[in-house]
Each structure stands twice: as structure tokens, then as C-alpha cells.
Amino acid sequence: MNQIEKSYRELVELKYQLYNSLFLTLPLHAVQQTGLLLPLLNEACVKGLENGESPTTIVNNFFKEHKPELTERERISFLFKIIQYVERQIVLIDALEEAAYTKIHRMNDSDSWGRIKQKVENRKLEQQMDELLDSFGIRVVLTAHPTQFYPGRVLAISTDLTEAITNDEVGYARDLLQQLGKTPFYRKQKPSAYDEAIALTWYLGNIFYPAVGQLLDRIDEFFPGKIDHNKELITMGFWPGGDRDGNPFVKVDTTLKVARKLRFTLSTCYHTELKAIKRRMSFPGVYDIIHELDELFVEELTNASGERNVDLNHLLNQLDKVEKLLEEEHQGLFVDKIKSFRRKIKQFGFFFASIDVRQDSRVIGKAFNEVMRVNPGLFPEDLWERTEAEQLDLLLKAKGRIDTSVFEDELVRDTLESMKAIKSIQKENGERAAHRYIISNCRGVVDIAKVFALARLCSWGDEPLSIDIVPLFETVDDLKGAGQSMKTLYNHPKYKTHLANRKNRQTVMLGFSDGTKDGGYLMANWGIYRAKEDITLISRESDVEVVFFDGRGGPPARGGGNTHLFYSALGKTIDSHQIQLTIQGQTISSHYGIKEAAAHNLGHLLTAGFENNLFNRADSDLSAGQRELIEQMSVVGYEKYAALKAHPLFIPFLEERSTLKYYGLANIGSRPSKRGGSDKLEFDDLRAIPFVGAWSQLKQNVPGFYGLGTALKEQEDAGNLEACQELYNSSIFFRALISNSMQSMSKTNFALTKYMEQDKKFGEFWKIIYNEYLLTKEMVLKVSGDAELLQDNARSRNSIRLRESVVLPLLAIQQYALIEIQKLQDKPEDEHLALYERMVMRSLFGNINASRNSV
């Protein structure tokens, strides 16, 4: 047992037993009754599933033995209490892990700036390091997410509970557990899009602001003054309030309100830090300057109209004066506080996090067609019958201004006016506050050119566009064509001029979530890797710096998993001068929920980028033989996944046997669970979040492994097992791919749904999935040489084991409820049907939180 594993058992598992026992002593009637019976239900689930019993049999036998007198209504009430109890147990585990964070994570290995400095000096790479420090950057983009659902009052208790556990304040922790027992977890109403934005601004102000400052200060310790001019070293992005594709309820007024809230939150942080600095700046001349700034912030924070906002340049100039006075007249006393404050100001400006506007290409297309209809003569009537080259030319040369208020269709009007909103935010908070328009489901150059034309017609006119137009390539076919699309754009004179005004930098977004949904795990990851190579080559030939923005979800099935390993795997054939990625859902709270975790994980991203650019490039490159091997496997994996997707029972299985439809019904997020307004479920309209989440709730996790086993087995049968093993040992990319799939499989539990094996309709379909899981597990262990999944990651393995154990009764209850719902489909008038449906929805929450990155 290594030290991290030992620490986890002592600081989390053993303490969990101690603090969990406190629940039983609380003066809460429901808790006492439930807590005494929960271990018995858990044991019944473990033994029952081992014996192949269905969740229905397990639950019914439990009631027969322990509560035979209960009516069906009373049984349902008891199961709801079990759900509520387990929800609180999961909060306790979260708090325990966060309290032990620095002891159960490798805090001083891959994010050590001292080690990087030593390697730089040993290899005489000082000049390259200076250049990177001046220009490299990471951007972490927070996205609104329907599983980021804890109410603020629960988050507050969790934060205090973590602190109490850290300080060994058992009595206080008991009080907090009692408070937790009395505090509702469930929202009676769906949050609005603005509510979701407010929830995430809490993380910005309380976690990211101090964590980024801490990281900047640490880097400056090792490389003094080297990051002073880099405004992009660590920046934040923000999708709530701007992401219309992710949330159709987002409107222009939401976008503007969120921008103002971001500025207010940041100004509050600045003012708080400035007041602390003021206590130390008691010297003649210095105090007056700081006092003046203090008063300016008071005026801004009490002025809703924005007329008296603090000017960024004035703020920085005044701090420069303070630093000079401290150095020249006061022996540099407390000058480090001024420098630290200024470093944060340069990163955050007055925007805190840059709002990205995102919309689906089909919606943009509809808006564009309405513009053509209402403004005849703006474009030729036969525009869409012309060649792609002619369309591109006409769109990029668009001139004129249109009146956006005349459009009656609300979606069309918002799509057009969102262009004006970007410019309005830039005027108030600076250009970096909102400067990207992302095109979801981008099919090629014409989609990009439409946005270019609309931006001119709606807002910018003949002025140079102060926005970056970002295509998001997601499907297998779009990823294959992405390189050629960018080449066509780069070669057009108008777009060249646009890029020249944007520092010759082009951002391209690649979607892991929908890529995996469309092409399966292997093909999505390999397809994105190849697309990056293609776009990099074409961008270099065109003297354009390409920045890749990765749309990564929480679980490996949506691009999650070990991000440090992923970004360390990029070779010389892929530009990685910037690292940009989305952070979603429970990943925000699990990876960035406390300052220590945020600083640690941001540090991982930074060092991955620095090490990759300085040291790892040659080691990360794939040989021709390795590329061919991965290509063969990705094709086989894709064919296996495509066959499952094409199976006539694929959609019915998700509709009838999973929690898919309940994501849209539960009050955990403001957006619908699918695109489009049709009642019929179409695969293309299905959002990745409920798709991956449904497989996760079933504990089958299909998108995280399906097809990988078949692909590896085919190579073994062809005599290439040793080549796969060598690839695993030598390629960081392939090792990350296998490792992340192992994480997905570690969270599976096919015993939970083994009863489906005997189902007349879905029995054979279930066996197809189960057999591929068994094959994949067998093959990844052969290739890695490990005896068990996640053998080299004891902390993750132990955390998953503890969480899956605690949540097992919840999973059994969910399956039990789904089975009962099936029985009552022909009895819609039955009073119990709605209760069982609510039971499924309530059980979603605990399962999601237990997994931490399940969707």
C-alpha cells in the first residue's frame, strides 16, 4: 500500500465511518429510522446482486424481512428517505476528500515549477522558457450544466463541513450534519439561465480569484518579472448567459445581465483585496493613492448604471505609482502585495471571465435566410444554388446594415441581436469581456462565413470585426473535413484581412461530447487528434497561429479523465501554444471546488503545456506504424459502435430502460434535454449530457469503452498484441486513452441490470453491451499489463469504490422504480405512477454527485 492509498484510507474511509455514525445520533426522526435500516438494505443489495437477483426482488425481500407491515405508499415514502439519507452521505464524502485534498493528491510532482526551472537550466532552454512565459496561456471555460444542481445553501454547509473536518471540530461537524439533515436538496422550480450563471460566479469569486493569484505569485517566485506582460497566462471563460445552443432560454438581456454580474463580482474581489492592502499602505504619498482607488471602487459598487465604473488603465497606472514610491522611498516594504494585486488585474481586466456566445449552425442558417427574405437585394436570390466558392465570396464581402428589431421570430431576433450584445459588452468591460462567437454543429466554411456576414450587417458595419469566429467541429465527417475547411478560409483575401486584425490567430473548437456520441470512444479521440494535426499543418502553411479549444465534459466519454496526461500527449504535429477547455457540471466542484484543488489542477494544466512545448514533443510523436495501428483500431471500434447505434432497440432501450427522459423532467437545469421541438426522440437531436448520463445511471457507461475491446481483440487475433502493448508503453496519447476508458469501466456495475438478460424484448441487446464490456476489460488489462483497473491510481480507485458502495442502494431503488413504472404504463391513473417517476428523478442527483464526473 503506497502513502497516498494509506492516507486515503485513514483520512477519508475511516473518518467516513466516524462521521457517518454521527448521523444516527442526530435528533431527526427520519434520519434515525432510515440510518438504522440503510446498512441492512446495502447488505441486501450486495448479496442480492451477487446472486443475480433483480432490484425488484431485492427491495421486496428487504421490506418482507424488515418492514412487512408497510403499505405501498409507506414503502415509497421510506425509499424517498433512503434517497435523502444517501444524498447527505455523499456530501460528507465530498467534504472528507476536500479536507484531505493535499494529502491524497500528488501535490509536488508534475506541477513543480522548481523542477521545471532546473530542467530548463540543465538543457540551456532559458530563451525558449522566457518566450513561453511571455506568450503561453490556458483558458478554463466554465459552462452552465444541468448537473451542477446543489442549492447554494447546501454548498455553504459543505464548505463549512470541510473546514470543520480539517480542524477536527467534531462537535461543530455534528451540528452541520444536523443542519444538512434539515436542509432540502431538491429545487421545486427549475433554475433560470441567470440563476445558473449566478451559481458559477460564486466559484469565480471565492475559488478562482485567489487560486489564480496564488499560481501567478508562485510562478513569479521562480521566474521573476517574466509573466508581467502576458495577459493570457491564466484566463477564465464563461458560457452561462452566452451559450444559446446549450440553453435556448438564454436571451440578449440574460447575456448583458451576466456581463454586469461578472464585473460586479470581480470589482468586489478587487475592492476586498485593495482594502487589505490599504491597511499596510500607511506611508506618505502612498496612502492617498490607495485611498482614492478605494473610493472609486465604492462608487462603482454602489452605482448600478455603470456610469462611474473604474477605468482599467487608471487603476494600473496608479498601482505603478505606488510600486515606484514603495521602491524609492520605503525600502520596497509590502511591494509584493502591489505586484500580486496587479498580476491578477492584468489577467482578469474588468471582465473576470470572457463570455462566449454560441449558437447552432442550423439556427444561424434560419436567421440568415430571414435576413435575406426581409432585405431583398442584399444577396442574390440564387445564393444557395451557387458554388461554395461563390457563396463564400459573397458572404465575406457582405456590406450594409440591417434593422434587427423588425424580425418577429424571437429566436431569429435574438440570434441577430446577440451580435450587438457582444459589442455592447466590449464597450463596457473591454474587448476581452466578449470576443468569440462559437458555431455548434459547424459543417464547413459557409457556416463560418454566415456569421462573418451577420456580424457586419448587425453590428460592425465596415469596421474590422472585434470578434473571433470559432467553428465547432463535432461529428466524424466534420472532423475529417475540418482541415480543408480552414484551408479554404485562410486562402480568401477578406478572411486573411480579418485574421490580420486578430493577431493572425484562429481558434477552432473540437467537441469530444458529441464526437463520442456520433463516432464512439476510439474514433472520437483519434478523429480529434487527426483533425488537430490537419488544421495545424494547414495553419502553419498559412502563417496562422491555431488555438484549439476542447469541448470536454466530465467523464472520459465526453473528453474528461486525466487532462494533464491528455495535454502532455500532443506531439510536434499539433500546435499547443494555448490550452483551452470547458469545465462542466460536477467537474467544477470536484476539481475546482476548493482553492487547493483549483490551484493544483490549474497548475497541472500549465505545467502540461510548458513541459509539452519544452521537453516532451519528440517523445509524444507517433511513428508511422503506430499511427496505422491506431487508425485500424479506430475504424474497427467505430464499426462496432455504429452497429450498436443502428440496432433497432438502441433508442427504445434508452427510452424504456434508462433515465434518459428524466433529465429533462428533473429541476436540475434550465435547458431541455434535446434539441428541436419534435416529440419523437431523434438521435441527432439528443444532447450529449443526458445521453452519456443515461448510460452512467444504468452503470453501463457505454460511450466510455464500447468498441475498444473489439478493436484490441482484432489486433490480438492478428498477432499484434505486443505492438499494442508497446504502443501503450511508449505513447502518452494511447496510454491516456486506455487509462480514461479504465476509469469509465471502473464505474460500471452490470450486476445492477443483469435482470434485463431475461427480458423478452431487450435481453439480447443487453448481452451485446455486457459482452463488449467483458472483452474490453480483458483486453485493456492485457495491453496495460495491470492486474486490475486503475492499478496505478490508488486514490481514484479507492474513491470510486467508496462512492459506488455508498450509492448502491440508490441505484437499486432507481432500477426498482423504473421497473414499477413499466408495470404501470397501462395504468396512467394509478396514484403511485407519479411517485415512482419522482423517485427516479430524485435518485439522479445522488448518483451524479457520487460519480462526480458522470455526465
mmCIF file of C-alpha atoms in Angstrom, residues 145 147 553-562 584-591 692 696 701 740 743-744 747 800 803 847-855:
data_model
loop_
_atom_site.group_PDB
_atom_site.id
_atom_site.type_symbol
_atom_site.label_atom_id
_atom_site.label_comp_id
_atom_site.label_asym_id
_atom_site.label_seq_id
_atom_site.Cartn_x
_atom_site.Cartn_y
_atom_site.Cartn_z
ATOM 1 C CA HIS A 145 -24.633 22.439 -16.704
ATOM 2 C CA THR A 147 -25.992 18.544 -13.121
ATOM 3 C CA GLY A 553 -17.232 17.133 -20.398
ATOM 4 C CA GLY A 554 -16.672 15.488 -17.028
ATOM 5 C CA PRO A 555 -16.358 11.777 -17.806
ATOM 6 C CA PRO A 556 -13.922 10.159 -20.266
ATOM 7 C CA ALA A 557 -16.884 9.505 -22.568
ATOM 8 C CA ARG A 558 -17.125 13.270 -23.041
ATOM 9 C CA GLY A 559 -13.412 14.087 -23.173
ATOM 10 C CA GLY A 560 -12.809 14.143 -19.418
ATOM 11 C CA GLY A 561 -10.484 11.988 -17.369
ATOM 12 C CA ASN A 562 -6.822 12.840 -16.921
ATOM 13 C CA GLN A 584 -18.598 21.231 -16.766
ATOM 14 C CA GLY A 585 -21.007 20.086 -14.114
ATOM 15 C CA GLN A 586 -19.653 18.169 -11.165
ATOM 16 C CA THR A 587 -16.135 18.548 -12.584
ATOM 17 C CA ILE A 588 -16.273 22.184 -11.477
ATOM 18 C CA SER A 589 -16.945 21.285 -7.855
ATOM 19 C CA SER A 590 -14.819 18.108 -7.780
ATOM 20 C CA HIS A 591 -11.709 19.559 -9.496
ATOM 21 C CA VAL A 692 -23.917 9.898 -21.515
ATOM 22 C CA SER A 696 -23.958 6.289 -16.426
ATOM 23 C CA ASN A 701 -21.086 3.636 -19.357
ATOM 24 C CA ASN A 740 -9.518 7.099 -19.213
ATOM 25 C CA GLN A 743 -11.958 4.986 -15.353
ATOM 26 C CA SER A 744 -15.269 4.607 -17.190
ATOM 27 C CA LYS A 747 -17.765 2.928 -12.549
ATOM 28 C CA ILE A 800 -14.677 5.184 -6.755
ATOM 29 C CA ARG A 803 -18.664 6.188 -3.557
ATOM 30 C CA ASN A 847 -25.852 9.166 -8.399
ATOM 31 C CA ILE A 848 -24.442 12.140 -10.294
ATOM 32 C CA ASN A 849 -22.786 13.578 -7.205
ATOM 33 C CA ALA A 850 -21.352 10.242 -6.159
ATOM 34 C CA SER A 851 -19.667 9.803 -9.529
ATOM 35 C CA ARG A 852 -18.515 13.453 -9.594
ATOM 36 C CA ASN A 853 -17.845 13.304 -13.359
ATOM 37 C CA SER A 854 -20.594 11.073 -14.676
ATOM 38 C CA VAL A 855 -22.072 13.450 -17.276
#
